[in-house]
Amino acid sequence: MTLGSTVPFNRVLAAGEEIRYLQAAVEGGHVSGAGPYTSRCEQALNEITGSEQTLLTTSCTHALEMACHLLDLGPGDEVVVPSFTFVSTAAAVAMRGAVPVFADIRDDTLGLDERLLDRAWSERTKAIILVHYAGVGCEMEEISQWASDRGIDLVEDNAHGLFGSYRARPLGSFGALSTLSFHETKNLSCGEGGALQINRADLVDRAEVLREKGTDRSAFLRGRVDKYRWIDLGSSWLPSDMLAAFLWAQIERRTVLQAQRQAIWAAYAHRLAPWLKERGFRTLEPPADRRHPAHLFWIMAPSPRERDRLLQHLRSLGVQAVFHYVPLHSSPAGRRLGRSPGSLDVTERVSASLLRLPLWAGMTEAMIDQVVSAVLAFR
Ligand SMILES: *Cc1c(COP(=O)(O)O)cnc(C)c1O
């Protein structure tokens, strides 16, 4: 191990045609949104998840805001969300004046615990927004059934789950709406970006209007109307075609990028397995009916104190491991804007005991060795 060399937690590997396509977008003269690269990305993402329509957006956060708007959420409505997630899952609900209701997670998949949905339900429940944590599908059969029995809409915050599947069906294809992130920490990236994936045909036209500042510009560009007008609420959630050009290069190389991630994930799992067991630590044991896209590699410590010690130890050896998430139900805005029926023990325990190792396409063998040796050297 070379002293002083650091393994960053995350990097975006632009080893394909990213820069060439970016230049082509500029030279082609169409750098605003809805250009040729945007169409290519949207088409490919439709094919990957089997969605009716994908709309690229400026972020996953914005796609979640669009989803909440399309479901007409408003004051008085409640939406069940996990507390163990990034803020946007709940913030998008609160932005509409609706109340996020925090539910606990399962301690195996770290996804929403389907057994606790009854406890979170009320007469005001309008939707569930779930997260496939680490790209491991939630219990989709039970959750979909529960939601459809009660006429409740399902949204997938699929920021971790692109290329994942549950019983051979792509994640992102279960909800009426699903969202993706292309932030620099995600499997495919253009720095900042996202997508709304629409699985219900009746929501497509409104979603296009919403993304185009409330105008029917999309229909106009397709020649369906002869001028474009302000017809509904909307905002500016359309990314530049320059970002789409960068993203297109990543989508084109998805097989290579995914294979690299899978290999790193498998190397960690294999080389750390005996150590984890011996020390009372654990990691994901993927359920047999699910494929996960190696979005992240987590380690759960036997206690918060051991987690903090391991984190310090790794950092002292130049390994940028991180932890997340600060539970939303106990955060200042979560308390003020949300509701928590019952305790969220698993969320609290996981949040205090979990850490993530560096994992990104482009990590060298030497970096992987450095991470593994650093973990094994922990006493
Ligand atoms: C990254 C992430 C988001 C936010 O994505 P942005 O594109 O940065 O807005 C939302 N939800 C989850 C679960 C995420 O991991």
mmCIF file of C-alpha atoms and ligand atoms in Angstrom:
data_model
loop_
_atom_site.group_PDB
_atom_site.id
_atom_site.type_symbol
_atom_site.label_atom_id
_atom_site.label_comp_id
_atom_site.label_asym_id
_atom_site.label_seq_id
_atom_site.Cartn_x
_atom_site.Cartn_y
_atom_site.Cartn_z
ATOM 1 C CA MET A 1 0.000 0.000 0.000
ATOM 2 C CA THR A 2 1.566 3.329 -1.043
ATOM 3 C CA LEU A 3 1.449 5.753 1.812
ATOM 4 C CA GLY A 4 -0.246 9.019 0.909
ATOM 5 C CA SER A 5 -2.279 7.751 -2.059
ATOM 6 C CA THR A 6 -6.004 8.253 -1.702
ATOM 7 C CA VAL A 7 -8.876 6.202 -3.085
ATOM 8 C CA PRO A 8 -11.675 8.691 -3.772
ATOM 9 C CA PHE A 9 -15.192 7.661 -2.817
ATOM 10 C CA ASN A 10 -16.470 8.440 -6.278
ATOM 11 C CA ARG A 11 -15.386 9.528 -9.770
ATOM 12 C CA VAL A 12 -17.190 9.741 -13.110
ATOM 13 C CA LEU A 13 -15.284 7.773 -15.735
ATOM 14 C CA ALA A 14 -15.476 9.641 -19.061
ATOM 15 C CA ALA A 15 -13.410 7.178 -21.082
ATOM 16 C CA GLY A 16 -15.799 6.913 -24.007
ATOM 17 C CA GLU A 17 -17.103 9.515 -26.430
ATOM 18 C CA GLU A 18 -18.355 11.987 -23.800
ATOM 19 C CA ILE A 19 -16.216 14.947 -24.908
ATOM 20 C CA ARG A 20 -16.605 14.245 -28.628
ATOM 21 C CA TYR A 21 -20.419 14.133 -28.356
ATOM 22 C CA LEU A 22 -20.423 17.266 -26.225
ATOM 23 C CA GLN A 23 -18.482 19.037 -28.952
ATOM 24 C CA ALA A 24 -20.782 17.612 -31.626
ATOM 25 C CA ALA A 25 -23.795 18.970 -29.724
ATOM 26 C CA VAL A 26 -22.242 22.435 -29.696
ATOM 27 C CA GLU A 27 -21.208 22.301 -33.352
ATOM 28 C CA GLY A 28 -24.606 20.926 -34.372
ATOM 29 C CA GLY A 29 -26.180 24.143 -33.141
ATOM 30 C CA HIS A 30 -28.826 22.623 -30.852
ATOM 31 C CA VAL A 31 -27.662 23.139 -27.280
ATOM 32 C CA SER A 32 -30.992 23.856 -25.571
ATOM 33 C CA GLY A 33 -33.225 20.983 -24.457
ATOM 34 C CA ALA A 34 -35.092 18.308 -26.435
ATOM 35 C CA GLY A 35 -32.349 17.999 -29.061
ATOM 36 C CA PRO A 36 -31.067 14.901 -30.867
ATOM 37 C CA TYR A 37 -29.025 13.537 -27.926
ATOM 38 C CA THR A 38 -31.979 13.961 -25.565
ATOM 39 C CA SER A 39 -34.140 11.827 -27.893
ATOM 40 C CA ARG A 40 -31.493 9.126 -28.112
ATOM 41 C CA CYS A 41 -31.149 8.929 -24.331
ATOM 42 C CA GLU A 42 -34.911 8.853 -23.817
ATOM 43 C CA GLN A 43 -35.397 6.134 -26.430
ATOM 44 C CA ALA A 44 -32.674 3.942 -24.922
ATOM 45 C CA LEU A 45 -34.013 4.396 -21.389
ATOM 46 C CA ASN A 46 -37.520 3.433 -22.611
ATOM 47 C CA GLU A 47 -36.044 0.226 -23.972
ATOM 48 C CA ILE A 48 -34.057 -0.580 -20.817
ATOM 49 C CA THR A 49 -37.056 -0.390 -18.466
ATOM 50 C CA GLY A 50 -39.920 -0.884 -20.925
ATOM 51 C CA SER A 51 -41.425 2.498 -20.029
ATOM 52 C CA GLU A 52 -44.107 4.193 -22.077
ATOM 53 C CA GLN A 53 -42.087 7.435 -22.138
ATOM 54 C CA THR A 54 -38.914 8.705 -20.514
ATOM 55 C CA LEU A 55 -38.345 12.441 -20.089
ATOM 56 C CA LEU A 56 -34.836 13.617 -19.247
ATOM 57 C CA THR A 57 -34.876 16.164 -16.437
ATOM 58 C CA THR A 58 -32.390 18.433 -14.708
ATOM 59 C CA SER A 59 -32.229 16.050 -11.697
ATOM 60 C CA CYS A 60 -33.913 13.143 -9.949
ATOM 61 C CA THR A 61 -35.168 15.668 -7.389
ATOM 62 C CA HIS A 62 -36.981 17.544 -10.161
ATOM 63 C CA ALA A 63 -38.363 14.286 -11.577
ATOM 64 C CA LEU A 64 -39.772 13.501 -8.105
ATOM 65 C CA GLU A 65 -41.329 16.970 -7.950
ATOM 66 C CA MET A 66 -42.896 16.342 -11.371
ATOM 67 C CA ALA A 67 -44.218 12.969 -10.174
ATOM 68 C CA CYS A 68 -45.874 14.557 -7.120
ATOM 69 C CA HIS A 69 -47.414 17.225 -9.320
ATOM 70 C CA LEU A 70 -48.715 14.694 -11.884
ATOM 71 C CA LEU A 71 -50.406 12.730 -9.094
ATOM 72 C CA ASP A 72 -52.105 15.985 -7.999
ATOM 73 C CA LEU A 73 -50.758 15.742 -4.467
ATOM 74 C CA GLY A 74 -51.652 18.691 -2.293
ATOM 75 C CA PRO A 75 -52.386 19.876 1.241
ATOM 76 C CA GLY A 76 -54.208 17.220 3.263
ATOM 77 C CA ASP A 77 -52.685 14.325 1.317
ATOM 78 C CA GLU A 78 -50.202 11.845 2.756
ATOM 79 C CA VAL A 79 -47.484 9.870 1.015
ATOM 80 C CA VAL A 80 -45.678 6.891 2.550
ATOM 81 C CA VAL A 81 -41.884 7.148 2.132
ATOM 82 C CA PRO A 82 -38.906 5.454 3.771
ATOM 83 C CA SER A 83 -37.033 7.520 6.345
ATOM 84 C CA PHE A 84 -33.779 5.889 5.229
ATOM 85 C CA THR A 85 -33.315 7.731 1.917
ATOM 86 C CA PHE A 86 -31.958 10.900 0.374
ATOM 87 C CA VAL A 87 -33.963 14.021 1.310
ATOM 88 C CA SER A 88 -35.522 14.493 -2.136
ATOM 89 C CA THR A 89 -37.824 11.466 -1.781
ATOM 90 C CA ALA A 90 -39.682 13.249 1.029
ATOM 91 C CA ALA A 91 -38.926 16.879 0.117
ATOM 92 C CA ALA A 92 -40.760 16.519 -3.225
ATOM 93 C CA VAL A 93 -43.904 15.548 -1.288
ATOM 94 C CA ALA A 94 -43.559 18.458 1.120
ATOM 95 C CA MET A 95 -42.996 20.885 -1.785
ATOM 96 C CA ARG A 96 -46.618 20.166 -2.793
ATOM 97 C CA GLY A 97 -47.887 20.867 0.711
ATOM 98 C CA ALA A 98 -48.560 17.154 1.279
ATOM 99 C CA VAL A 99 -47.251 15.191 4.280
ATOM 100 C CA PRO A 100 -44.510 12.565 4.000
ATOM 101 C CA VAL A 101 -45.295 9.655 6.350
ATOM 102 C CA PHE A 102 -42.100 7.895 7.338
ATOM 103 C CA ALA A 103 -41.994 4.110 7.362
ATOM 104 C CA ASP A 104 -39.239 1.801 8.539
ATOM 105 C CA ILE A 105 -37.105 -0.465 6.331
ATOM 106 C CA ARG A 106 -36.351 -4.204 6.334
ATOM 107 C CA ASP A 107 -32.988 -5.015 7.798
ATOM 108 C CA ASP A 108 -32.000 -7.392 4.968
ATOM 109 C CA THR A 109 -32.620 -5.354 1.785
ATOM 110 C CA LEU A 110 -32.787 -1.974 3.574
ATOM 111 C CA GLY A 111 -35.874 -1.225 1.432
ATOM 112 C CA LEU A 112 -39.334 -0.185 2.644
ATOM 113 C CA ASP A 113 -40.802 -2.818 5.009
ATOM 114 C CA GLU A 114 -44.043 -3.986 3.369
ATOM 115 C CA ARG A 115 -45.243 -5.378 6.737
ATOM 116 C CA LEU A 116 -45.451 -1.842 8.136
ATOM 117 C CA LEU A 117 -47.603 -0.296 5.400
ATOM 118 C CA ASP A 118 -50.833 -0.808 7.334
ATOM 119 C CA ARG A 119 -49.394 1.163 10.214
ATOM 120 C CA ALA A 120 -48.451 4.055 7.904
ATOM 121 C CA TRP A 121 -51.804 4.097 6.108
ATOM 122 C CA SER A 122 -54.586 6.615 6.773
ATOM 123 C CA GLU A 123 -57.698 7.851 4.937
ATOM 124 C CA ARG A 124 -55.455 10.543 3.468
ATOM 125 C CA THR A 125 -52.837 8.236 1.961
ATOM 126 C CA LYS A 126 -52.558 8.970 -1.774
ATOM 127 C CA ALA A 127 -49.268 7.386 -2.791
ATOM 128 C CA ILE A 128 -46.161 5.440 -1.843
ATOM 129 C CA ILE A 129 -42.738 6.564 -3.020
ATOM 130 C CA LEU A 130 -40.298 3.741 -2.454
ATOM 131 C CA VAL A 131 -36.545 3.466 -2.948
ATOM 132 C CA HIS A 132 -34.772 0.343 -4.205
ATOM 133 C CA TYR A 133 -31.843 0.831 -1.844
ATOM 134 C CA ALA A 134 -28.496 -0.092 -3.440
ATOM 135 C CA GLY A 135 -30.549 -1.132 -6.475
ATOM 136 C CA VAL A 136 -32.038 -4.126 -4.628
ATOM 137 C CA GLY A 137 -35.736 -4.314 -5.425
ATOM 138 C CA CYS A 138 -38.256 -3.837 -2.614
ATOM 139 C CA GLU A 139 -40.896 -6.543 -2.033
ATOM 140 C CA MET A 140 -42.704 -5.447 -5.187
ATOM 141 C CA GLU A 141 -45.318 -8.187 -5.301
ATOM 142 C CA GLU A 142 -46.654 -7.415 -1.819
ATOM 143 C CA ILE A 143 -46.304 -3.640 -2.127
ATOM 144 C CA SER A 144 -47.948 -3.432 -5.577
ATOM 145 C CA GLN A 145 -50.841 -5.580 -4.373
ATOM 146 C CA TRP A 146 -51.267 -3.525 -1.201
ATOM 147 C CA ALA A 147 -51.311 -0.280 -3.203
ATOM 148 C CA SER A 148 -53.704 -1.485 -5.883
ATOM 149 C CA ASP A 149 -56.142 -2.911 -3.289
ATOM 150 C CA ARG A 150 -56.428 0.585 -1.833
ATOM 151 C CA GLY A 151 -56.283 2.578 -5.079
ATOM 152 C CA ILE A 152 -52.988 4.150 -4.017
ATOM 153 C CA ASP A 153 -50.430 5.299 -6.615
ATOM 154 C CA LEU A 154 -46.954 3.846 -6.605
ATOM 155 C CA VAL A 155 -43.823 5.853 -7.495
ATOM 156 C CA GLU A 156 -40.338 4.344 -7.647
ATOM 157 C CA ASP A 157 -37.440 6.585 -6.687
ATOM 158 C CA ASN A 158 -35.141 4.465 -8.830
ATOM 159 C CA ALA A 159 -31.999 6.580 -8.361
ATOM 160 C CA HIS A 160 -30.049 3.434 -7.352
ATOM 161 C CA GLY A 161 -31.833 0.827 -9.400
ATOM 162 C CA LEU A 162 -31.266 1.395 -13.126
ATOM 163 C CA PHE A 163 -30.423 -2.059 -14.639
ATOM 164 C CA GLY A 164 -31.736 -3.841 -11.537
ATOM 165 C CA SER A 165 -34.638 -6.302 -11.653
ATOM 166 C CA TYR A 166 -37.161 -8.047 -9.422
ATOM 167 C CA ARG A 167 -38.301 -11.489 -10.633
ATOM 168 C CA ALA A 168 -36.862 -10.701 -14.071
ATOM 169 C CA ARG A 169 -38.855 -7.478 -14.399
ATOM 170 C CA PRO A 170 -36.846 -4.207 -14.607
ATOM 171 C CA LEU A 171 -36.908 -1.886 -11.610
ATOM 172 C CA GLY A 172 -38.589 1.310 -12.732
ATOM 173 C CA SER A 173 -41.407 -0.577 -14.469
ATOM 174 C CA PHE A 174 -43.632 -1.143 -11.409
ATOM 175 C CA GLY A 175 -44.812 2.348 -10.466
ATOM 176 C CA ALA A 176 -47.118 4.652 -12.409
ATOM 177 C CA LEU A 177 -44.033 6.858 -12.393
ATOM 178 C CA SER A 178 -40.388 6.236 -11.707
ATOM 179 C CA THR A 179 -37.388 8.536 -11.395
ATOM 180 C CA LEU A 180 -33.684 8.239 -12.244
ATOM 181 C CA SER A 181 -30.629 10.241 -11.234
ATOM 182 C CA PHE A 182 -27.543 10.972 -13.323
ATOM 183 C CA HIS A 183 -25.745 12.799 -10.524
ATOM 184 C CA GLU A 184 -22.000 12.133 -10.388
ATOM 185 C CA THR A 185 -22.443 9.461 -7.691
ATOM 186 C CA LYS A 186 -24.811 7.306 -9.778
ATOM 187 C CA ASN A 187 -24.103 4.393 -12.161
ATOM 188 C CA LEU A 188 -24.506 6.576 -15.270
ATOM 189 C CA SER A 189 -23.843 10.269 -15.022
ATOM 190 C CA CYS A 190 -23.756 13.647 -16.726
ATOM 191 C CA GLY A 191 -22.766 15.520 -13.557
ATOM 192 C CA GLU A 192 -26.255 16.649 -12.626
ATOM 193 C CA GLY A 193 -29.309 15.171 -14.330
ATOM 194 C CA GLY A 194 -32.216 12.807 -14.040
ATOM 195 C CA ALA A 195 -35.247 11.362 -15.760
ATOM 196 C CA LEU A 196 -38.929 10.805 -15.195
ATOM 197 C CA GLN A 197 -40.101 7.454 -16.526
ATOM 198 C CA ILE A 198 -43.824 7.213 -17.208
ATOM 199 C CA ASN A 199 -45.530 3.834 -17.225
ATOM 200 C CA ARG A 200 -49.102 5.121 -17.567
ATOM 201 C CA ALA A 201 -49.960 6.415 -21.026
ATOM 202 C CA ASP A 202 -52.520 8.935 -19.702
ATOM 203 C CA LEU A 203 -49.798 10.873 -17.863
ATOM 204 C CA VAL A 204 -47.452 11.392 -20.825
ATOM 205 C CA ASP A 205 -48.906 14.554 -22.388
ATOM 206 C CA ARG A 206 -49.271 16.371 -19.041
ATOM 207 C CA ALA A 207 -45.726 15.421 -18.081
ATOM 208 C CA GLU A 208 -44.386 16.969 -21.301
ATOM 209 C CA VAL A 209 -46.324 20.175 -20.685
ATOM 210 C CA LEU A 210 -45.086 20.281 -17.089
ATOM 211 C CA ARG A 211 -41.438 19.997 -18.165
ATOM 212 C CA GLU A 212 -41.909 22.643 -20.891
ATOM 213 C CA LYS A 213 -42.855 25.516 -18.534
ATOM 214 C CA GLY A 214 -46.573 24.731 -18.817
ATOM 215 C CA THR A 215 -46.668 25.097 -22.597
ATOM 216 C CA ASP A 216 -47.619 22.683 -25.369
ATOM 217 C CA ARG A 217 -44.259 23.244 -27.082
ATOM 218 C CA SER A 218 -43.617 19.478 -27.357
ATOM 219 C CA ALA A 219 -46.847 18.976 -29.307
ATOM 220 C CA PHE A 220 -45.955 22.029 -31.424
ATOM 221 C CA LEU A 221 -42.509 20.611 -32.326
ATOM 222 C CA ARG A 222 -44.232 17.398 -33.446
ATOM 223 C CA GLY A 223 -46.629 19.428 -35.615
ATOM 224 C CA ARG A 224 -49.663 18.462 -33.532
ATOM 225 C CA VAL A 225 -50.636 22.103 -32.859
ATOM 226 C CA ASP A 226 -49.868 25.175 -35.008
ATOM 227 C CA LYS A 227 -48.628 27.476 -32.220
ATOM 228 C CA TYR A 228 -47.527 26.887 -28.710
ATOM 229 C CA ARG A 229 -49.287 28.395 -25.748
ATOM 230 C CA TRP A 230 -49.403 28.427 -21.978
ATOM 231 C CA ILE A 231 -51.904 25.680 -21.108
ATOM 232 C CA ASP A 232 -51.102 24.435 -17.587
ATOM 233 C CA LEU A 233 -48.766 24.734 -14.602
ATOM 234 C CA GLY A 234 -45.165 23.910 -15.315
ATOM 235 C CA SER A 235 -41.544 24.775 -14.826
ATOM 236 C CA SER A 236 -38.171 24.536 -16.568
ATOM 237 C CA TRP A 237 -37.030 20.980 -15.937
ATOM 238 C CA LEU A 238 -35.546 20.261 -19.362
ATOM 239 C CA PRO A 239 -31.761 19.718 -19.438
ATOM 240 C CA SER A 240 -29.480 21.085 -22.155
ATOM 241 C CA ASP A 241 -28.678 18.758 -25.061
ATOM 242 C CA MET A 242 -24.980 19.237 -24.119
ATOM 243 C CA LEU A 243 -25.621 17.271 -20.921
ATOM 244 C CA ALA A 244 -27.643 14.714 -22.866
ATOM 245 C CA ALA A 245 -24.655 14.307 -25.242
ATOM 246 C CA PHE A 246 -22.412 13.458 -22.294
ATOM 247 C CA LEU A 247 -25.042 11.104 -20.898
ATOM 248 C CA TRP A 248 -25.505 9.424 -24.271
ATOM 249 C CA ALA A 249 -21.831 8.405 -24.288
ATOM 250 C CA GLN A 250 -22.379 6.820 -20.869
ATOM 251 C CA ILE A 251 -25.559 5.019 -21.952
ATOM 252 C CA GLU A 252 -23.761 3.707 -25.045
ATOM 253 C CA ARG A 253 -21.018 2.226 -22.828
ATOM 254 C CA ARG A 254 -23.412 0.907 -20.188
ATOM 255 C CA THR A 255 -22.362 -2.724 -20.615
ATOM 256 C CA VAL A 256 -18.687 -1.944 -19.976
ATOM 257 C CA LEU A 257 -19.420 0.446 -17.110
ATOM 258 C CA GLN A 258 -21.777 -2.034 -15.442
ATOM 259 C CA ALA A 259 -19.345 -4.936 -15.858
ATOM 260 C CA GLN A 260 -16.662 -2.911 -14.089
ATOM 261 C CA ARG A 261 -18.962 -2.083 -11.185
ATOM 262 C CA GLN A 262 -20.137 -5.693 -10.888
ATOM 263 C CA ALA A 263 -16.533 -6.913 -10.813
ATOM 264 C CA ILE A 264 -15.574 -4.506 -8.008
ATOM 265 C CA TRP A 265 -18.690 -5.420 -6.017
ATOM 266 C CA ALA A 266 -17.932 -9.136 -6.406
ATOM 267 C CA ALA A 267 -14.269 -8.639 -5.439
ATOM 268 C CA TYR A 268 -15.249 -6.823 -2.233
ATOM 269 C CA ALA A 269 -17.895 -9.420 -1.358
ATOM 270 C CA HIS A 270 -15.543 -12.331 -1.971
ATOM 271 C CA ARG A 271 -12.387 -10.958 -0.388
ATOM 272 C CA LEU A 272 -14.085 -9.461 2.659
ATOM 273 C CA ALA A 273 -16.499 -12.326 3.415
ATOM 274 C CA PRO A 274 -14.371 -14.227 5.991
ATOM 275 C CA TRP A 275 -13.347 -11.016 7.763
ATOM 276 C CA LEU A 276 -16.931 -9.720 7.916
ATOM 277 C CA LYS A 277 -18.146 -12.960 9.451
ATOM 278 C CA GLU A 278 -15.350 -13.212 11.964
ATOM 279 C CA ARG A 279 -15.778 -9.641 13.187
ATOM 280 C CA GLY A 280 -19.589 -9.664 13.397
ATOM 281 C CA PHE A 281 -19.943 -7.283 10.444
ATOM 282 C CA ARG A 282 -22.210 -8.019 7.478
ATOM 283 C CA THR A 283 -23.053 -6.880 3.964
ATOM 284 C CA LEU A 284 -25.860 -7.408 1.458
ATOM 285 C CA GLU A 285 -26.873 -10.966 0.690
ATOM 286 C CA PRO A 286 -28.821 -10.399 -2.516
ATOM 287 C CA PRO A 287 -32.156 -12.284 -2.573
ATOM 288 C CA ALA A 288 -32.171 -14.941 -5.317
ATOM 289 C CA ASP A 289 -35.133 -13.423 -7.197
ATOM 290 C CA ARG A 290 -33.445 -10.018 -7.652
ATOM 291 C CA ARG A 291 -30.567 -8.605 -9.705
ATOM 292 C CA HIS A 292 -28.889 -5.480 -8.366
ATOM 293 C CA PRO A 293 -26.753 -3.132 -10.480
ATOM 294 C CA ALA A 294 -23.810 -2.888 -8.046
ATOM 295 C CA HIS A 295 -24.734 0.691 -7.232
ATOM 296 C CA LEU A 296 -23.026 0.682 -3.846
ATOM 297 C CA PHE A 297 -21.211 -1.653 -1.443
ATOM 298 C CA TRP A 298 -22.288 -1.325 2.173
ATOM 299 C CA ILE A 299 -20.862 -2.795 5.348
ATOM 300 C CA MET A 300 -22.881 -2.943 8.558
ATOM 301 C CA ALA A 301 -20.922 -2.784 11.806
ATOM 302 C CA PRO A 302 -22.059 -4.612 14.957
ATOM 303 C CA SER A 303 -22.341 -1.238 16.737
ATOM 304 C CA PRO A 304 -22.255 2.492 15.920
ATOM 305 C CA ARG A 305 -18.940 2.743 17.779
ATOM 306 C CA GLU A 306 -17.318 0.080 15.575
ATOM 307 C CA ARG A 307 -18.670 1.839 12.467
ATOM 308 C CA ASP A 308 -17.136 5.141 13.497
ATOM 309 C CA ARG A 309 -13.823 3.454 14.349
ATOM 310 C CA LEU A 310 -13.713 1.635 10.990
ATOM 311 C CA LEU A 311 -14.523 4.855 9.138
ATOM 312 C CA GLN A 312 -11.670 6.666 10.925
ATOM 313 C CA HIS A 313 -9.320 3.774 10.283
ATOM 314 C CA LEU A 314 -10.117 3.673 6.551
ATOM 315 C CA ARG A 315 -9.713 7.412 6.185
ATOM 316 C CA SER A 316 -6.358 7.269 7.959
ATOM 317 C CA LEU A 317 -5.256 4.823 5.236
ATOM 318 C CA GLY A 318 -6.481 7.065 2.419
ATOM 319 C CA VAL A 319 -9.745 5.222 1.748
ATOM 320 C CA GLN A 320 -12.637 7.642 1.410
ATOM 321 C CA ALA A 321 -15.451 5.575 2.882
ATOM 322 C CA VAL A 322 -18.663 7.421 3.774
ATOM 323 C CA PHE A 323 -21.854 6.859 5.721
ATOM 324 C CA HIS A 324 -25.483 7.838 5.058
ATOM 325 C CA TYR A 325 -28.396 8.609 5.526
ATOM 326 C CA VAL A 326 -29.241 10.815 8.493
ATOM 327 C CA PRO A 327 -32.814 9.535 9.097
ATOM 328 C CA LEU A 328 -35.402 11.896 7.658
ATOM 329 C CA HIS A 329 -37.994 11.351 10.387
ATOM 330 C CA SER A 330 -35.689 12.802 13.056
ATOM 331 C CA SER A 331 -34.175 15.597 10.945
ATOM 332 C CA PRO A 332 -35.409 19.164 11.567
ATOM 333 C CA ALA A 333 -37.539 19.432 8.409
ATOM 334 C CA GLY A 334 -38.752 15.848 8.699
ATOM 335 C CA ARG A 335 -40.142 16.531 12.158
ATOM 336 C CA ARG A 336 -41.783 19.755 11.050
ATOM 337 C CA LEU A 337 -43.230 18.608 7.728
ATOM 338 C CA GLY A 338 -43.686 14.865 8.149
ATOM 339 C CA ARG A 339 -45.382 12.290 10.350
ATOM 340 C CA SER A 340 -43.892 9.123 11.894
ATOM 341 C CA PRO A 341 -46.388 6.517 13.054
ATOM 342 C CA GLY A 342 -44.486 4.283 15.443
ATOM 343 C CA SER A 343 -40.798 3.778 15.995
ATOM 344 C CA LEU A 344 -38.246 3.458 13.185
ATOM 345 C CA ASP A 345 -35.766 1.206 14.938
ATOM 346 C CA VAL A 346 -34.171 -0.397 11.886
ATOM 347 C CA THR A 347 -33.646 2.976 10.202
ATOM 348 C CA GLU A 348 -31.963 4.351 13.304
ATOM 349 C CA ARG A 349 -29.754 1.329 13.802
ATOM 350 C CA VAL A 350 -28.748 1.077 10.123
ATOM 351 C CA SER A 351 -28.046 4.763 9.796
ATOM 352 C CA ALA A 352 -25.678 4.617 12.786
ATOM 353 C CA SER A 353 -23.934 1.377 11.772
ATOM 354 C CA LEU A 354 -23.584 1.434 7.971
ATOM 355 C CA LEU A 355 -20.686 2.582 5.833
ATOM 356 C CA ARG A 356 -20.030 2.526 2.091
ATOM 357 C CA LEU A 357 -16.769 1.674 0.371
ATOM 358 C CA PRO A 358 -15.517 3.504 -2.738
ATOM 359 C CA LEU A 359 -17.124 1.951 -5.829
ATOM 360 C CA TRP A 360 -16.930 3.392 -9.337
ATOM 361 C CA ALA A 361 -16.179 2.266 -12.881
ATOM 362 C CA GLY A 362 -12.524 3.057 -13.517
ATOM 363 C CA MET A 363 -11.132 2.043 -10.114
ATOM 364 C CA THR A 364 -7.792 0.337 -10.671
ATOM 365 C CA GLU A 365 -6.775 -3.070 -9.265
ATOM 366 C CA ALA A 366 -4.342 -1.206 -7.006
ATOM 367 C CA MET A 367 -7.172 0.894 -5.601
ATOM 368 C CA ILE A 368 -9.339 -2.154 -4.976
ATOM 369 C CA ASP A 369 -6.384 -3.845 -3.243
ATOM 370 C CA GLN A 370 -5.822 -0.757 -1.120
ATOM 371 C CA VAL A 371 -9.465 -0.712 0.022
ATOM 372 C CA VAL A 372 -9.511 -4.447 0.795
ATOM 373 C CA SER A 373 -6.173 -4.367 2.667
ATOM 374 C CA ALA A 374 -7.276 -1.347 4.656
ATOM 375 C CA VAL A 375 -10.457 -3.120 5.805
ATOM 376 C CA LEU A 376 -8.552 -6.320 6.644
ATOM 377 C CA ALA A 377 -6.046 -4.322 8.703
ATOM 378 C CA PHE A 378 -8.785 -3.053 11.047
ATOM 379 C CA ARG A 379 -8.262 -4.228 14.615
HETATM 380 C C1 LIG B 1 -29.211 10.667 -5.624
HETATM 381 C C2 LIG B 1 -30.586 10.444 -5.132
HETATM 382 C C3 LIG B 1 -31.618 11.377 -5.331
HETATM 383 C C4 LIG B 1 -31.374 12.758 -5.879
HETATM 384 O O1 LIG B 1 -30.840 12.771 -7.150
HETATM 385 P P1 LIG B 1 -30.446 14.168 -7.835
HETATM 386 O O2 LIG B 1 -30.333 13.774 -9.286
HETATM 387 O O3 LIG B 1 -29.169 14.601 -7.233
HETATM 388 O O4 LIG B 1 -31.553 15.115 -7.601
HETATM 389 C C5 LIG B 1 -32.889 11.057 -4.915
HETATM 390 N N1 LIG B 1 -33.153 9.890 -4.326
HETATM 391 C C6 LIG B 1 -32.195 8.959 -4.092
HETATM 392 C C7 LIG B 1 -32.561 7.671 -3.439
HETATM 393 C C8 LIG B 1 -30.872 9.226 -4.472
HETATM 394 O O5 LIG B 1 -29.921 8.332 -4.211
#
